[in-house]
PDB file of C-alpha atoms in Angstrom:
ATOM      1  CA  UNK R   1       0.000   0.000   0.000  1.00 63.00           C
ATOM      2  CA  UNK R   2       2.530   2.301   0.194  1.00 74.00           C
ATOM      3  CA  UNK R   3       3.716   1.856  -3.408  1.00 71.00           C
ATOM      4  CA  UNK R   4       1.676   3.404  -6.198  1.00 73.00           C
ATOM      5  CA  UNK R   5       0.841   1.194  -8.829  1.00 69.00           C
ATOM      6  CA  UNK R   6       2.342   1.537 -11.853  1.00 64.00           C
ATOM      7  CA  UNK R   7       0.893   3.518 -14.537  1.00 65.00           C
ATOM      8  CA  UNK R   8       3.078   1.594 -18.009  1.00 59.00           C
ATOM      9  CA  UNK R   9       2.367  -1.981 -18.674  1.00 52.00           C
ATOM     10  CA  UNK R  10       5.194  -4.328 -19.998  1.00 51.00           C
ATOM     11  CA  UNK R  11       5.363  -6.831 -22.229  1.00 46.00           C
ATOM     12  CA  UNK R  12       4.136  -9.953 -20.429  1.00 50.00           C
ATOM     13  CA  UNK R  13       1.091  -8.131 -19.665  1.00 51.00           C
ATOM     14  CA  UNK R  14      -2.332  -9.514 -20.626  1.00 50.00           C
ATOM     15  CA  UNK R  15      -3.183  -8.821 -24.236  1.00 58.00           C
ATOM     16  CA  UNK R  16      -7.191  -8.816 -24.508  1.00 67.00           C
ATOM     17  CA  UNK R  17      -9.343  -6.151 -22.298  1.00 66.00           C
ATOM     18  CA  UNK R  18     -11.083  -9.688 -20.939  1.00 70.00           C
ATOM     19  CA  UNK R  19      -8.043 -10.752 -19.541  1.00 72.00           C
ATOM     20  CA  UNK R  20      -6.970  -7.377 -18.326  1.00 74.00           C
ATOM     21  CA  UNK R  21     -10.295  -6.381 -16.284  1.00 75.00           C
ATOM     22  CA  UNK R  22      -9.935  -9.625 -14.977  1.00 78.00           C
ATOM     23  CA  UNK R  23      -6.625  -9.131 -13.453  1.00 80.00           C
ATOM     24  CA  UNK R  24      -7.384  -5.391 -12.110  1.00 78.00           C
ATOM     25  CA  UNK R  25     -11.115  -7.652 -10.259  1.00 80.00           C
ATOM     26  CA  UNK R  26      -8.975 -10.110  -9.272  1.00 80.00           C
ATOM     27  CA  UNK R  27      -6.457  -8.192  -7.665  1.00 83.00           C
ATOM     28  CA  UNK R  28      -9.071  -5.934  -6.128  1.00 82.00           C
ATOM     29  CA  UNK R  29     -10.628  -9.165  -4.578  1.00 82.00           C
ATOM     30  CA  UNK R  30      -7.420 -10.173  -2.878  1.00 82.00           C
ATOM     31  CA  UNK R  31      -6.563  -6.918  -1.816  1.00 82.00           C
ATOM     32  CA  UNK R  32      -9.715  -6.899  -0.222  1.00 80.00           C
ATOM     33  CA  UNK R  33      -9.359 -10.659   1.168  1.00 82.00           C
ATOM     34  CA  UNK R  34      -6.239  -9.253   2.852  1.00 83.00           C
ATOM     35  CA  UNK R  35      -8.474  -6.231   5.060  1.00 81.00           C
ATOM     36  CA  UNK R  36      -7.627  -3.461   2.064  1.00 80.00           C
ATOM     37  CA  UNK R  37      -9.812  -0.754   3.303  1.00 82.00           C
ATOM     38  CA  UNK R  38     -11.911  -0.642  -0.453  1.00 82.00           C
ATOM     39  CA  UNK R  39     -15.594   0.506  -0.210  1.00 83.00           C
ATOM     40  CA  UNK R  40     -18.030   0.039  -3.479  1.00 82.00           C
ATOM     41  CA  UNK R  41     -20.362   2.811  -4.098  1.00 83.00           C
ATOM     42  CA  UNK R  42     -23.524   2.088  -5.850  1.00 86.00           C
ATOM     43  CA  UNK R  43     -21.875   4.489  -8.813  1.00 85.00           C
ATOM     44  CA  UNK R  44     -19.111   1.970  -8.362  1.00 82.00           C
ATOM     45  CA  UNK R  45     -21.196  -1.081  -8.695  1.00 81.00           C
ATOM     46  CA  UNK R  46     -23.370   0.345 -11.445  1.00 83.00           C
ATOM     47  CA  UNK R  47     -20.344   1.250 -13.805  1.00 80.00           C
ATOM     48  CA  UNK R  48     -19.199  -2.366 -12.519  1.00 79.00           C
ATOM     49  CA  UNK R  49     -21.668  -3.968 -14.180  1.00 79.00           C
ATOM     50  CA  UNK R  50     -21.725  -1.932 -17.194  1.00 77.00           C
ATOM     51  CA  UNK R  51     -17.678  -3.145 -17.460  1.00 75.00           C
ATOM     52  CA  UNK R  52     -18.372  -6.653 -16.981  1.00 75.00           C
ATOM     53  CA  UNK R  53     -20.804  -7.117 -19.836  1.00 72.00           C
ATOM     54  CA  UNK R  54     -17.523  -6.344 -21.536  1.00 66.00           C
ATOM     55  CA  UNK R  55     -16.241  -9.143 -20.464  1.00 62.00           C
ATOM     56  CA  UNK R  56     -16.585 -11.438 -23.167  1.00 59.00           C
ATOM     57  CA  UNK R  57     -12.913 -12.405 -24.960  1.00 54.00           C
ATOM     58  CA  UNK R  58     -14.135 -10.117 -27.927  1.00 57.00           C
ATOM     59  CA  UNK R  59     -11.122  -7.195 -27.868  1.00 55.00           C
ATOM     60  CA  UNK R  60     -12.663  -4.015 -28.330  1.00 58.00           C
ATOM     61  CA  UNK R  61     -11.484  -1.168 -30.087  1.00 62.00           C
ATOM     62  CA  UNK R  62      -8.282   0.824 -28.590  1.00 64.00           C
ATOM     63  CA  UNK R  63     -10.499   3.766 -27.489  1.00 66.00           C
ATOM     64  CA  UNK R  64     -13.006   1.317 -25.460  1.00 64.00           C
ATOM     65  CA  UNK R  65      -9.769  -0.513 -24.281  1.00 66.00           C
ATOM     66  CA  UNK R  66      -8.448   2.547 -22.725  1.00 68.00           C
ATOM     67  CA  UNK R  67     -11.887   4.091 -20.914  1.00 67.00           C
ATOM     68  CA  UNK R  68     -12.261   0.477 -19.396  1.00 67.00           C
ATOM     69  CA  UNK R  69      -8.433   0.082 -18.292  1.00 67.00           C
ATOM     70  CA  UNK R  70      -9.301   3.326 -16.866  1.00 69.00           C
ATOM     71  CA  UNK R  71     -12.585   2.532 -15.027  1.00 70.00           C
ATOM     72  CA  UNK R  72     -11.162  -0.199 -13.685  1.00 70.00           C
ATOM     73  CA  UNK R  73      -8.067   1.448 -11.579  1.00 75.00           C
ATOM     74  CA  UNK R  74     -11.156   2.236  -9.499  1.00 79.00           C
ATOM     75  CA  UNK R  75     -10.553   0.084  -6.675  1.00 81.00           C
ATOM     76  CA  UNK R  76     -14.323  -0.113  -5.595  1.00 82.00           C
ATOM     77  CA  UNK R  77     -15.332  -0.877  -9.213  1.00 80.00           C
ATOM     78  CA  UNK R  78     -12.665  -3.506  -9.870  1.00 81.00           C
ATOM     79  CA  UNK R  79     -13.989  -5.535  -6.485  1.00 82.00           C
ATOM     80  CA  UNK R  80     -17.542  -5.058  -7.301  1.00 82.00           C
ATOM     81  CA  UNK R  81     -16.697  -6.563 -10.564  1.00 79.00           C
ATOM     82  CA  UNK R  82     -14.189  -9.174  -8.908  1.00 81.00           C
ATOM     83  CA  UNK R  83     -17.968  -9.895  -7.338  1.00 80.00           C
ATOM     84  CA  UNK R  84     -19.525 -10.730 -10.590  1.00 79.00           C
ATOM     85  CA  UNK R  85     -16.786 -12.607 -12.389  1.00 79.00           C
ATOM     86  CA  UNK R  86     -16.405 -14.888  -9.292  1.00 78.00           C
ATOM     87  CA  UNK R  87     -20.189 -14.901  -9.010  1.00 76.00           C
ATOM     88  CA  UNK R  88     -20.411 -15.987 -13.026  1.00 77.00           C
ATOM     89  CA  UNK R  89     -17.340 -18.102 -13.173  1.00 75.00           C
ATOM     90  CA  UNK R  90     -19.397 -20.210 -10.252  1.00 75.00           C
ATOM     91  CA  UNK R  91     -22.459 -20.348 -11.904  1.00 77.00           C
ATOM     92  CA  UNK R  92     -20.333 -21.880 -15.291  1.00 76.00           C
ATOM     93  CA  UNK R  93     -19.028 -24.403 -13.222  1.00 76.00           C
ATOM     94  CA  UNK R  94     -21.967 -25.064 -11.483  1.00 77.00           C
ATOM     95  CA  UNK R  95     -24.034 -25.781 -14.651  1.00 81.00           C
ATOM     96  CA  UNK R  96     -21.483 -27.887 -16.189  1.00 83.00           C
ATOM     97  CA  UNK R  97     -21.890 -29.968 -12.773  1.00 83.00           C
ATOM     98  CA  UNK R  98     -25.398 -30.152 -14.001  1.00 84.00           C
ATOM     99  CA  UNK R  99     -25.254 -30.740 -17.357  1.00 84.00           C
ATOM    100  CA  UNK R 100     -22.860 -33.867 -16.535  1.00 84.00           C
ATOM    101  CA  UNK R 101     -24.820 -34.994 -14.059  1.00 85.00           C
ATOM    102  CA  UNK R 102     -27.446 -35.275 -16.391  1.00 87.00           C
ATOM    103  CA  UNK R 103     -25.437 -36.726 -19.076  1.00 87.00           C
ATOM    104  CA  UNK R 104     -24.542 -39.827 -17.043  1.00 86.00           C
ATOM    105  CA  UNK R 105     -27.586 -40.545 -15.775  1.00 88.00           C
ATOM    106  CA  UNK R 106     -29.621 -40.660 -19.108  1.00 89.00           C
ATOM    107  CA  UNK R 107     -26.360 -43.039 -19.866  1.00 88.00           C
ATOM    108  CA  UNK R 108     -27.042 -45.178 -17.094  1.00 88.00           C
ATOM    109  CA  UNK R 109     -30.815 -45.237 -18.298  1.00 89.00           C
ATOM    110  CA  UNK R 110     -29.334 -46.321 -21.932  1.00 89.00           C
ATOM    111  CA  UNK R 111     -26.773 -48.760 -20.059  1.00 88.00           C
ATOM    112  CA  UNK R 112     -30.573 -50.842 -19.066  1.00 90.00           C
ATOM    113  CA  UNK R 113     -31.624 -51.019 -22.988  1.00 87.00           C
ATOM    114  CA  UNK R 114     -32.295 -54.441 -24.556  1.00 89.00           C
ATOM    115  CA  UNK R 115     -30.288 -53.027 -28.047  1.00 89.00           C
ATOM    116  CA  UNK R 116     -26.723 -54.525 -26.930  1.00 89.00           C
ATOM    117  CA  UNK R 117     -25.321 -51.750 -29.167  1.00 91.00           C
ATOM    118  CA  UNK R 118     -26.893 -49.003 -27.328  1.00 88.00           C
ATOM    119  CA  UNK R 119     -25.996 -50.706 -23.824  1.00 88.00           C
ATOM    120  CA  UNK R 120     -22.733 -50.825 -24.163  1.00 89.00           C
ATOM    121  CA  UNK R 121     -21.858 -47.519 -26.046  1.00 90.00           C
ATOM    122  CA  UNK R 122     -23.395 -46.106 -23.116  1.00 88.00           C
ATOM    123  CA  UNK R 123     -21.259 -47.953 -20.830  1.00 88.00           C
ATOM    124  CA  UNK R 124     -18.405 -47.083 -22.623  1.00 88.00           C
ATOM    125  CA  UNK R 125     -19.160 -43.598 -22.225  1.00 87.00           C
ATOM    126  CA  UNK R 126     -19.885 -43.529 -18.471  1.00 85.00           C
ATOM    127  CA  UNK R 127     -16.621 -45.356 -18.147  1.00 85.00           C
ATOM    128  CA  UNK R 128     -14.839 -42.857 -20.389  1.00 83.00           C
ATOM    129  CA  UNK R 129     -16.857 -40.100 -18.757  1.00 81.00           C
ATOM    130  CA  UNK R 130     -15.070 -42.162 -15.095  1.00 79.00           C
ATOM    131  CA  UNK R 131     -11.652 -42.004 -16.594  1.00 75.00           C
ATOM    132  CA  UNK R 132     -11.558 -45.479 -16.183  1.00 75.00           C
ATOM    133  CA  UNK R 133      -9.842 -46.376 -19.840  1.00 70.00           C
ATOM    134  CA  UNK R 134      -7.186 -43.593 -20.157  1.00 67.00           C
ATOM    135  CA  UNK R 135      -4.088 -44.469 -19.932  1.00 69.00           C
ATOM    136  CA  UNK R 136      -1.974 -42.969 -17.480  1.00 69.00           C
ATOM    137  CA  UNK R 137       2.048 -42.897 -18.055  1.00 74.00           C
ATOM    138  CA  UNK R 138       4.232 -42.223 -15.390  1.00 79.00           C
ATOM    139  CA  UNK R 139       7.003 -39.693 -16.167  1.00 81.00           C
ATOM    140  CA  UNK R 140      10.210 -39.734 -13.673  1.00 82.00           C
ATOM    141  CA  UNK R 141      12.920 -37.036 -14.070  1.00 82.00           C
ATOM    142  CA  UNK R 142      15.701 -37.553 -12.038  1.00 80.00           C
ATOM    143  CA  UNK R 143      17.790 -34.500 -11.735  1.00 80.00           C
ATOM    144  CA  UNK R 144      22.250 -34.632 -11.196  1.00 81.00           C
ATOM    145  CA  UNK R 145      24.646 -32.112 -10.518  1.00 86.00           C
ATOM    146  CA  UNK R 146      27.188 -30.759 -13.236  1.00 86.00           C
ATOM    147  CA  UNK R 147      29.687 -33.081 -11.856  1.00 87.00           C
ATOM    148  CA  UNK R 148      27.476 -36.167 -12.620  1.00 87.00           C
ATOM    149  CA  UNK R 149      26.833 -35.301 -15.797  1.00 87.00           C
ATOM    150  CA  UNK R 150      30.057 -34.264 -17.073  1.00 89.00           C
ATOM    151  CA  UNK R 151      31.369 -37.766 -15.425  1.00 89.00           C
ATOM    152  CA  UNK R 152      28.604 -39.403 -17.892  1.00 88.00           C
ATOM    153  CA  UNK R 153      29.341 -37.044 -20.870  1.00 90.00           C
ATOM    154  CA  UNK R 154      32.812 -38.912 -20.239  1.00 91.00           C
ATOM    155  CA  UNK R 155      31.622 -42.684 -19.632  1.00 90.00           C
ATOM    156  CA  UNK R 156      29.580 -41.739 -23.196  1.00 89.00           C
ATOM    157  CA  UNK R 157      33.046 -40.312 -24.948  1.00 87.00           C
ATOM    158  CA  UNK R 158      34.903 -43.512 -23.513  1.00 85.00           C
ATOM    159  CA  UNK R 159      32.694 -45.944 -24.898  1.00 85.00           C
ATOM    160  CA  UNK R 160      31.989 -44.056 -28.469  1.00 82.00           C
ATOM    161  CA  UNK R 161      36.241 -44.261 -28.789  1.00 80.00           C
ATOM    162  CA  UNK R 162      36.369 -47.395 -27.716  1.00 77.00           C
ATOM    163  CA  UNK R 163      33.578 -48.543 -30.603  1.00 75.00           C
ATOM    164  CA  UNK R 164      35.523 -46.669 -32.967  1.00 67.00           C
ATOM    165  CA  UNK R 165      38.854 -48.830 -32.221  1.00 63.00           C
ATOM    166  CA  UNK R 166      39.681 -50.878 -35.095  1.00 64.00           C
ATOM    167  CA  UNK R 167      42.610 -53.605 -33.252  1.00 63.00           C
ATOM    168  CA  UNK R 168      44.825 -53.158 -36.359  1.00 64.00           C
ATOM    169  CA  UNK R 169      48.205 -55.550 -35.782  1.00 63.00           C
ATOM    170  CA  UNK R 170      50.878 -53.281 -38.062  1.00 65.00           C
ATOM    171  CA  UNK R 171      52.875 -55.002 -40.654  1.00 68.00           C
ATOM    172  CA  UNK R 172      55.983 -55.365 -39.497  1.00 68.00           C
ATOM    173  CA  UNK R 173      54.709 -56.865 -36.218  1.00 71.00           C
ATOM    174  CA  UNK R 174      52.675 -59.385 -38.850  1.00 67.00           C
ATOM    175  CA  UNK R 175      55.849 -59.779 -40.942  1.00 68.00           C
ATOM    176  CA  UNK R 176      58.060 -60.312 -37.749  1.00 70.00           C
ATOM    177  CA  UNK R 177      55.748 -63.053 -36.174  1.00 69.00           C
ATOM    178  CA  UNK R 178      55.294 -64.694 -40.134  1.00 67.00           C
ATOM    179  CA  UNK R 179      59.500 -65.383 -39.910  1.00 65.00           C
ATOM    180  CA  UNK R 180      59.200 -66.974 -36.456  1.00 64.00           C
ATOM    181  CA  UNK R 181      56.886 -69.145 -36.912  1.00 62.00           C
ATOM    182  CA  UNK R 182      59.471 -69.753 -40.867  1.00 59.00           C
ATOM    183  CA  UNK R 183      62.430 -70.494 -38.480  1.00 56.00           C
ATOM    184  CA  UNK R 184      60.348 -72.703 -35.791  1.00 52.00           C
ATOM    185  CA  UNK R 185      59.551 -74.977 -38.701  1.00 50.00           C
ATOM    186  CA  UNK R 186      62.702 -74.929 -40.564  1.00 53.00           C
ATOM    187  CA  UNK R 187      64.436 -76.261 -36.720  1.00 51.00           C
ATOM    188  CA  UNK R 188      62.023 -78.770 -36.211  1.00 53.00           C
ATOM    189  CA  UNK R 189      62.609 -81.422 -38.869  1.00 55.00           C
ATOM    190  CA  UNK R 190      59.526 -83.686 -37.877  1.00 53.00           C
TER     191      UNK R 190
END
């Protein structure tokens, strides 16, 4: 509270006026979550609601943009409208609740039907609805130090120049043993 918020976004701010009135009711909401003194007017509330029907993903033009960047830096209006996007984002979770709930029982009704086809399509979808046929892979990362992997960058280089090793025996060594072998059988008159 005692710094002022800055007035210059960066670059990894949010890019759609959605996503930024979000942020600015989002932030209000927590401020107020941790005892921000922020009071809501009923001007407050009613531009509030007038912002959040802009609230849609659409980006608006750059002049709209700006006047509802700027009505939200109103700390009352961006935690009354905090209030309705946390009051709408419930409601879309709540219906989906709903709507699946009704989805899997009209599959358990199918599930009963004397059609074989129909009964188990719709216990394949209750099951895949369950998540009982995906397939779950376990991924372990196991993290070393630099001196662990430069020791197995090594072992790797070792074993590379070792494959590369052709056991060549040089000519005079093959010449030399050719002439002993001569002279053992010229001595050995059996």
């Amino acid at each position: 509270m005692d710094h002022p918020v800055p007035k210059h976004e960066h670059a990894h701010s949010v890019d759609t006026i959605s996503d930024t009135i979000r942020v600015k009711a989002n932030t209000a909401v927590l401020l107020k979550e941790l005892d921000a003194d922020i009071e809501v007017t009923p001007e407050d509330d009613a531009a509030a609601k007038e912002l959040f029907k802009k609230v849609d993903g659409t980006d608006p033009s750059k002049p709209t943009k700006k006047q509802a960047k700027a009505i939200a830096q109103t700390p009352g209006i961006a935690l009354a409208l905090g209030g309705y996007i946390t009051h709408y984002d419930q409601q879309v979770v709540h219906d989906k609740v709903t709507l699946r709930n009704i989805a899997i029982n009209r599959l358990l009704e199918m599930s009963q039907d004397e059609d074989n086809k129909i009964a188990i399509k719709a216990v394949e979808l209750i099951g895949k609805a369950s998540d009982l046929f995906t397939e779950h892979q376990e991924i372990t990362i196991t993290h070393k130090n630099s001196s662990e992997l430069q020791e197995a960058i090594r072992e790797k280089i070792r074993l590379l120049i070792q494959m590369n090793t052709i056991d060549v025996t040089p000519k005079s060594e093959k010449l030399t043993n050719s002439l002993d072998t001569e002279i053992v059988d010229i001595d050995d008159p059996a």
